[in-house]
PDB file of C-alpha atoms in Angstrom:
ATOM      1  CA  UNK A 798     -10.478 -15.666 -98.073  1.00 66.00           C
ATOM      2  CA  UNK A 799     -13.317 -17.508 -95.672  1.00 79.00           C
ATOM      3  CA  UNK A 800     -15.027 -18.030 -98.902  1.00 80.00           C
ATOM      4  CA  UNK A 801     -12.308 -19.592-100.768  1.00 85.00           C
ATOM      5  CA  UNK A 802     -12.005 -21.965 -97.280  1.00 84.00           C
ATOM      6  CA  UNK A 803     -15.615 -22.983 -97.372  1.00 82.00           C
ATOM      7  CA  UNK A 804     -15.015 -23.633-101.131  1.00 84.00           C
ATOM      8  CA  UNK A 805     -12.260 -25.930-100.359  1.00 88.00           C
ATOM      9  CA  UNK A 806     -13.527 -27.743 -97.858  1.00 86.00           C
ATOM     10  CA  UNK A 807     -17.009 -28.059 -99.758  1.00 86.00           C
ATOM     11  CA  UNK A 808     -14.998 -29.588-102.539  1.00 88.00           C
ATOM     12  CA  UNK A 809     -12.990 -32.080-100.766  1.00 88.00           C
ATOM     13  CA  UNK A 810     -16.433 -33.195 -98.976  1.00 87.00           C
ATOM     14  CA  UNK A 811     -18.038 -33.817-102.461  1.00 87.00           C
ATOM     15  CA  UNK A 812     -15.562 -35.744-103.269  1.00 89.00           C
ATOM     16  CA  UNK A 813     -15.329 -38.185-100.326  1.00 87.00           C
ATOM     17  CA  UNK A 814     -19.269 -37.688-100.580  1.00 86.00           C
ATOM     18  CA  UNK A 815     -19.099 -38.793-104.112  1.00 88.00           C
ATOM     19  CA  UNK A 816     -16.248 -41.789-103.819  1.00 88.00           C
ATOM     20  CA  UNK A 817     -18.471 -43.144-101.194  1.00 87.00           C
ATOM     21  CA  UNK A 818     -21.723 -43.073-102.354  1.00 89.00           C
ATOM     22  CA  UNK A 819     -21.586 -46.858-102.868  1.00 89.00           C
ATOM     23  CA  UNK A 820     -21.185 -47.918 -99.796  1.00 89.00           C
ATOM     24  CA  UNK A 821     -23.572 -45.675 -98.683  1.00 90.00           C
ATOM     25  CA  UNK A 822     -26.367 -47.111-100.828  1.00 91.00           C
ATOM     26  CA  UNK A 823     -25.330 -50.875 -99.436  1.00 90.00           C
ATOM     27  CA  UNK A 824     -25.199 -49.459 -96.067  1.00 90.00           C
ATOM     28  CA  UNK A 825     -28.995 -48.324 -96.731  1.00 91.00           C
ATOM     29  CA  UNK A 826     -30.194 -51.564 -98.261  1.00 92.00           C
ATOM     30  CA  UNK A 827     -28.723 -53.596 -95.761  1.00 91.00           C
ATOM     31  CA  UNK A 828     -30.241 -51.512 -92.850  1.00 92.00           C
ATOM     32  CA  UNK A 829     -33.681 -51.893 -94.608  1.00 94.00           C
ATOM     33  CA  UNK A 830     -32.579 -55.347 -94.601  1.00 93.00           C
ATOM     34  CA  UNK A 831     -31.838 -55.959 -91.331  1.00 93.00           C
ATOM     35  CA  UNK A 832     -35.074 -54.238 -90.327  1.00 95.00           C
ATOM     36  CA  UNK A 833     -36.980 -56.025 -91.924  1.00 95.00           C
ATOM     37  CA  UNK A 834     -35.775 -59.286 -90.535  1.00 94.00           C
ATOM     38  CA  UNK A 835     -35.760 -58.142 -87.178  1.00 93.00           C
ATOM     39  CA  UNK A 836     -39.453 -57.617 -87.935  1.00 95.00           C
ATOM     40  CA  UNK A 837     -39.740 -60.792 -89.040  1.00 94.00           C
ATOM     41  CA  UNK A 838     -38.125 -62.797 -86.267  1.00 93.00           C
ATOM     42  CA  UNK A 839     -40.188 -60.875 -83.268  1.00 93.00           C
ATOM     43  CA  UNK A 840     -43.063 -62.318 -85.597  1.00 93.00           C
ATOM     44  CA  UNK A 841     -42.885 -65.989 -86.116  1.00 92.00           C
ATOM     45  CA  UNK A 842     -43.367 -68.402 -82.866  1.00 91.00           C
ATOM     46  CA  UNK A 843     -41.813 -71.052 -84.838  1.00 91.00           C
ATOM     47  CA  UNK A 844     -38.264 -71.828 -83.293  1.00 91.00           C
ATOM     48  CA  UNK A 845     -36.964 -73.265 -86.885  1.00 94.00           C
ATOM     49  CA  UNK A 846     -38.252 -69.956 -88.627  1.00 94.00           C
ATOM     50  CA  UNK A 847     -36.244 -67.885 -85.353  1.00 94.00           C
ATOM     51  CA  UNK A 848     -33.558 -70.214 -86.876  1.00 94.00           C
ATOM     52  CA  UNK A 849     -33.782 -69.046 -90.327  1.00 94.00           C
ATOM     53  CA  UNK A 850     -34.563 -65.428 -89.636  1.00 93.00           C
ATOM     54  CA  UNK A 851     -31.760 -65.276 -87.228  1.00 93.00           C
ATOM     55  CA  UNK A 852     -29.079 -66.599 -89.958  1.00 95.00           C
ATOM     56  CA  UNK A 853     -30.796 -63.955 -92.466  1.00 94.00           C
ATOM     57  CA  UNK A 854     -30.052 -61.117 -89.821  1.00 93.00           C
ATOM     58  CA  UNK A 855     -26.259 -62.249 -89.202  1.00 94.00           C
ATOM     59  CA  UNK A 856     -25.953 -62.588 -92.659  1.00 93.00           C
ATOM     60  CA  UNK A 857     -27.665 -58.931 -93.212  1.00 91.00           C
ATOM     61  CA  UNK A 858     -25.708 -57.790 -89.860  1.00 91.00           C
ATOM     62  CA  UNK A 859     -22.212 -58.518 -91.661  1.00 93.00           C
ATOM     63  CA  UNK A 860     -23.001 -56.532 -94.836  1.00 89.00           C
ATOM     64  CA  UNK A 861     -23.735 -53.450 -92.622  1.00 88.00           C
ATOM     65  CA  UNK A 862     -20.628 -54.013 -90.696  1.00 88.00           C
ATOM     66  CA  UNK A 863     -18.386 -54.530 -94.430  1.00 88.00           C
ATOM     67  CA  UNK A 864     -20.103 -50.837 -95.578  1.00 86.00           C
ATOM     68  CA  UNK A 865     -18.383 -49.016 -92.448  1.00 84.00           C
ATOM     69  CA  UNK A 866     -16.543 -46.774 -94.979  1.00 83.00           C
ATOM     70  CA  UNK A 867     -19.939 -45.176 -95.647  1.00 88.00           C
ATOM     71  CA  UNK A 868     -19.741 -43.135 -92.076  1.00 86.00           C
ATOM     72  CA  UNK A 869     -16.963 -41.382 -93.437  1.00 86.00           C
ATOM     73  CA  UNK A 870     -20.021 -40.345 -96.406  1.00 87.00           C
ATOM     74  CA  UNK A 871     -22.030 -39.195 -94.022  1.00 89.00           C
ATOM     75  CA  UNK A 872     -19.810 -37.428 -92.257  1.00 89.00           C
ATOM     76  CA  UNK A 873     -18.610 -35.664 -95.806  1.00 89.00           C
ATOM     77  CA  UNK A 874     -22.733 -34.710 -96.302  1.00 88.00           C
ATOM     78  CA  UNK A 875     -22.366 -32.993 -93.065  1.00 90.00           C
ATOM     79  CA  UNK A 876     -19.917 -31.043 -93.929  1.00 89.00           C
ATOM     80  CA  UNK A 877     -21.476 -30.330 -96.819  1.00 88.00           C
ATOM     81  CA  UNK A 878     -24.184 -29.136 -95.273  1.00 89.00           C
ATOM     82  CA  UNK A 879     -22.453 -27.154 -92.666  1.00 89.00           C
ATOM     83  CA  UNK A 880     -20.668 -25.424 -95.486  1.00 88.00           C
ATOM     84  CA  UNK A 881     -23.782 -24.437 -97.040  1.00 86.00           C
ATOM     85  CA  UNK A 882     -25.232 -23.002 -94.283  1.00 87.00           C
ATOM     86  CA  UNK A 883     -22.488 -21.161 -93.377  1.00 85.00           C
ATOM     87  CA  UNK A 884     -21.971 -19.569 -97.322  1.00 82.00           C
ATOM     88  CA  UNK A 885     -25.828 -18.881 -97.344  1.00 80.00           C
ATOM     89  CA  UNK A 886     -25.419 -17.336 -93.901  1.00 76.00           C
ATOM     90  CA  UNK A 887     -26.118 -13.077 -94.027  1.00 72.00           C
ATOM     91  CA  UNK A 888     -24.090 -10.984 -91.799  1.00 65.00           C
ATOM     92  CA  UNK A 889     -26.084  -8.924 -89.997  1.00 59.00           C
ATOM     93  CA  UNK A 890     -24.846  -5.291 -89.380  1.00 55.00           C
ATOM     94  CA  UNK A 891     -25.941  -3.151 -87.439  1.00 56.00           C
ATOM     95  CA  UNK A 892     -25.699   0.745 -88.419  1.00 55.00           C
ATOM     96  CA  UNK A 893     -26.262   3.377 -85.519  1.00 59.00           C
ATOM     97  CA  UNK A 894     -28.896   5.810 -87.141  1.00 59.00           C
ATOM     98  CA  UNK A 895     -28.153   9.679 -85.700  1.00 67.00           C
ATOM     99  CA  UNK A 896     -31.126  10.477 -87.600  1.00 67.00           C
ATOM    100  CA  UNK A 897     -33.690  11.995 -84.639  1.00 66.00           C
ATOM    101  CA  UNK A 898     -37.209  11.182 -86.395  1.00 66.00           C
ATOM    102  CA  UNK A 899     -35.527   7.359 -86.614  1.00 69.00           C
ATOM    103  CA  UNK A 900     -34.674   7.579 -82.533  1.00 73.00           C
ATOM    104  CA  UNK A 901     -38.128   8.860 -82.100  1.00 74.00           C
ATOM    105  CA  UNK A 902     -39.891   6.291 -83.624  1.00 76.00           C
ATOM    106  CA  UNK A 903     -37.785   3.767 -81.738  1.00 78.00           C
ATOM    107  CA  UNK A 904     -38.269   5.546 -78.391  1.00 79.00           C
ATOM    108  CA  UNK A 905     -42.340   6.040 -79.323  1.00 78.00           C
ATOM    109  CA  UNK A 906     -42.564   2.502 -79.998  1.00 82.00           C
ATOM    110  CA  UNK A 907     -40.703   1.411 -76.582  1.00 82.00           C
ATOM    111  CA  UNK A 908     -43.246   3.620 -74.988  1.00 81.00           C
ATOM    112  CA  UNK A 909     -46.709   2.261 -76.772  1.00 81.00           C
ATOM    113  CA  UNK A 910     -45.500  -1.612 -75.206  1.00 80.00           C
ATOM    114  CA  UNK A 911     -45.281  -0.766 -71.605  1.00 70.00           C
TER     115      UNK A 911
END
């Protein structure tokens, strides 16, 4: 039953994943965007080119804003990842040997560290 949960849940957040993958590739671009012109304007002294660069970064600033549905993509490749994780995660258990020669060996090597 936990598996069929993860399942479900790893499907749903493929598909917001997937109906939001365009945003999230104009959210990208316009970061890289934005970057760069921020670059750009702490380079030039000239206060017409701080002009200019400065109407390029509003201009880049309100096409990141617009491509705020793409949070709720990243927030579906988290869960995506948390669900993969958690299906690729082994359950350790632990079995109590009675076997003596097993206890021994345990007990021997307990001794040999102090």
């Amino acid at each position: 039953m936990k598996k069929f949960g993860l399942l479900l849940a790893g499907g749903i957040a493929a598909f917001v994943l997937l109906s939001n993958l365009g945003p999230l590739v104009a959210l990208g671009i316009s970061i890289v965007i934005l970057y760069y012109v921020f670059k750009q304007f702490l380079k030039t002294d000239s206060t017409l080119m701080k002009i200019g660069w400065g109407i390029i970064g509003f201009i880049a600033l309100m096409a990141t804003a617009s491509n705020i549905p793409a949070i709720l993509g990243i927030a579906a490749a988290y869960v995506l990842y948390l669900v993969y994780k958690k299906w690729n995660e082994k359950k350790s258990v632990v079995v109590e040997d009675n076997d003596p020669f097993t206890n021994f060996e345990k007990q021997w090597a307990e001794l040999k560290k102090k």
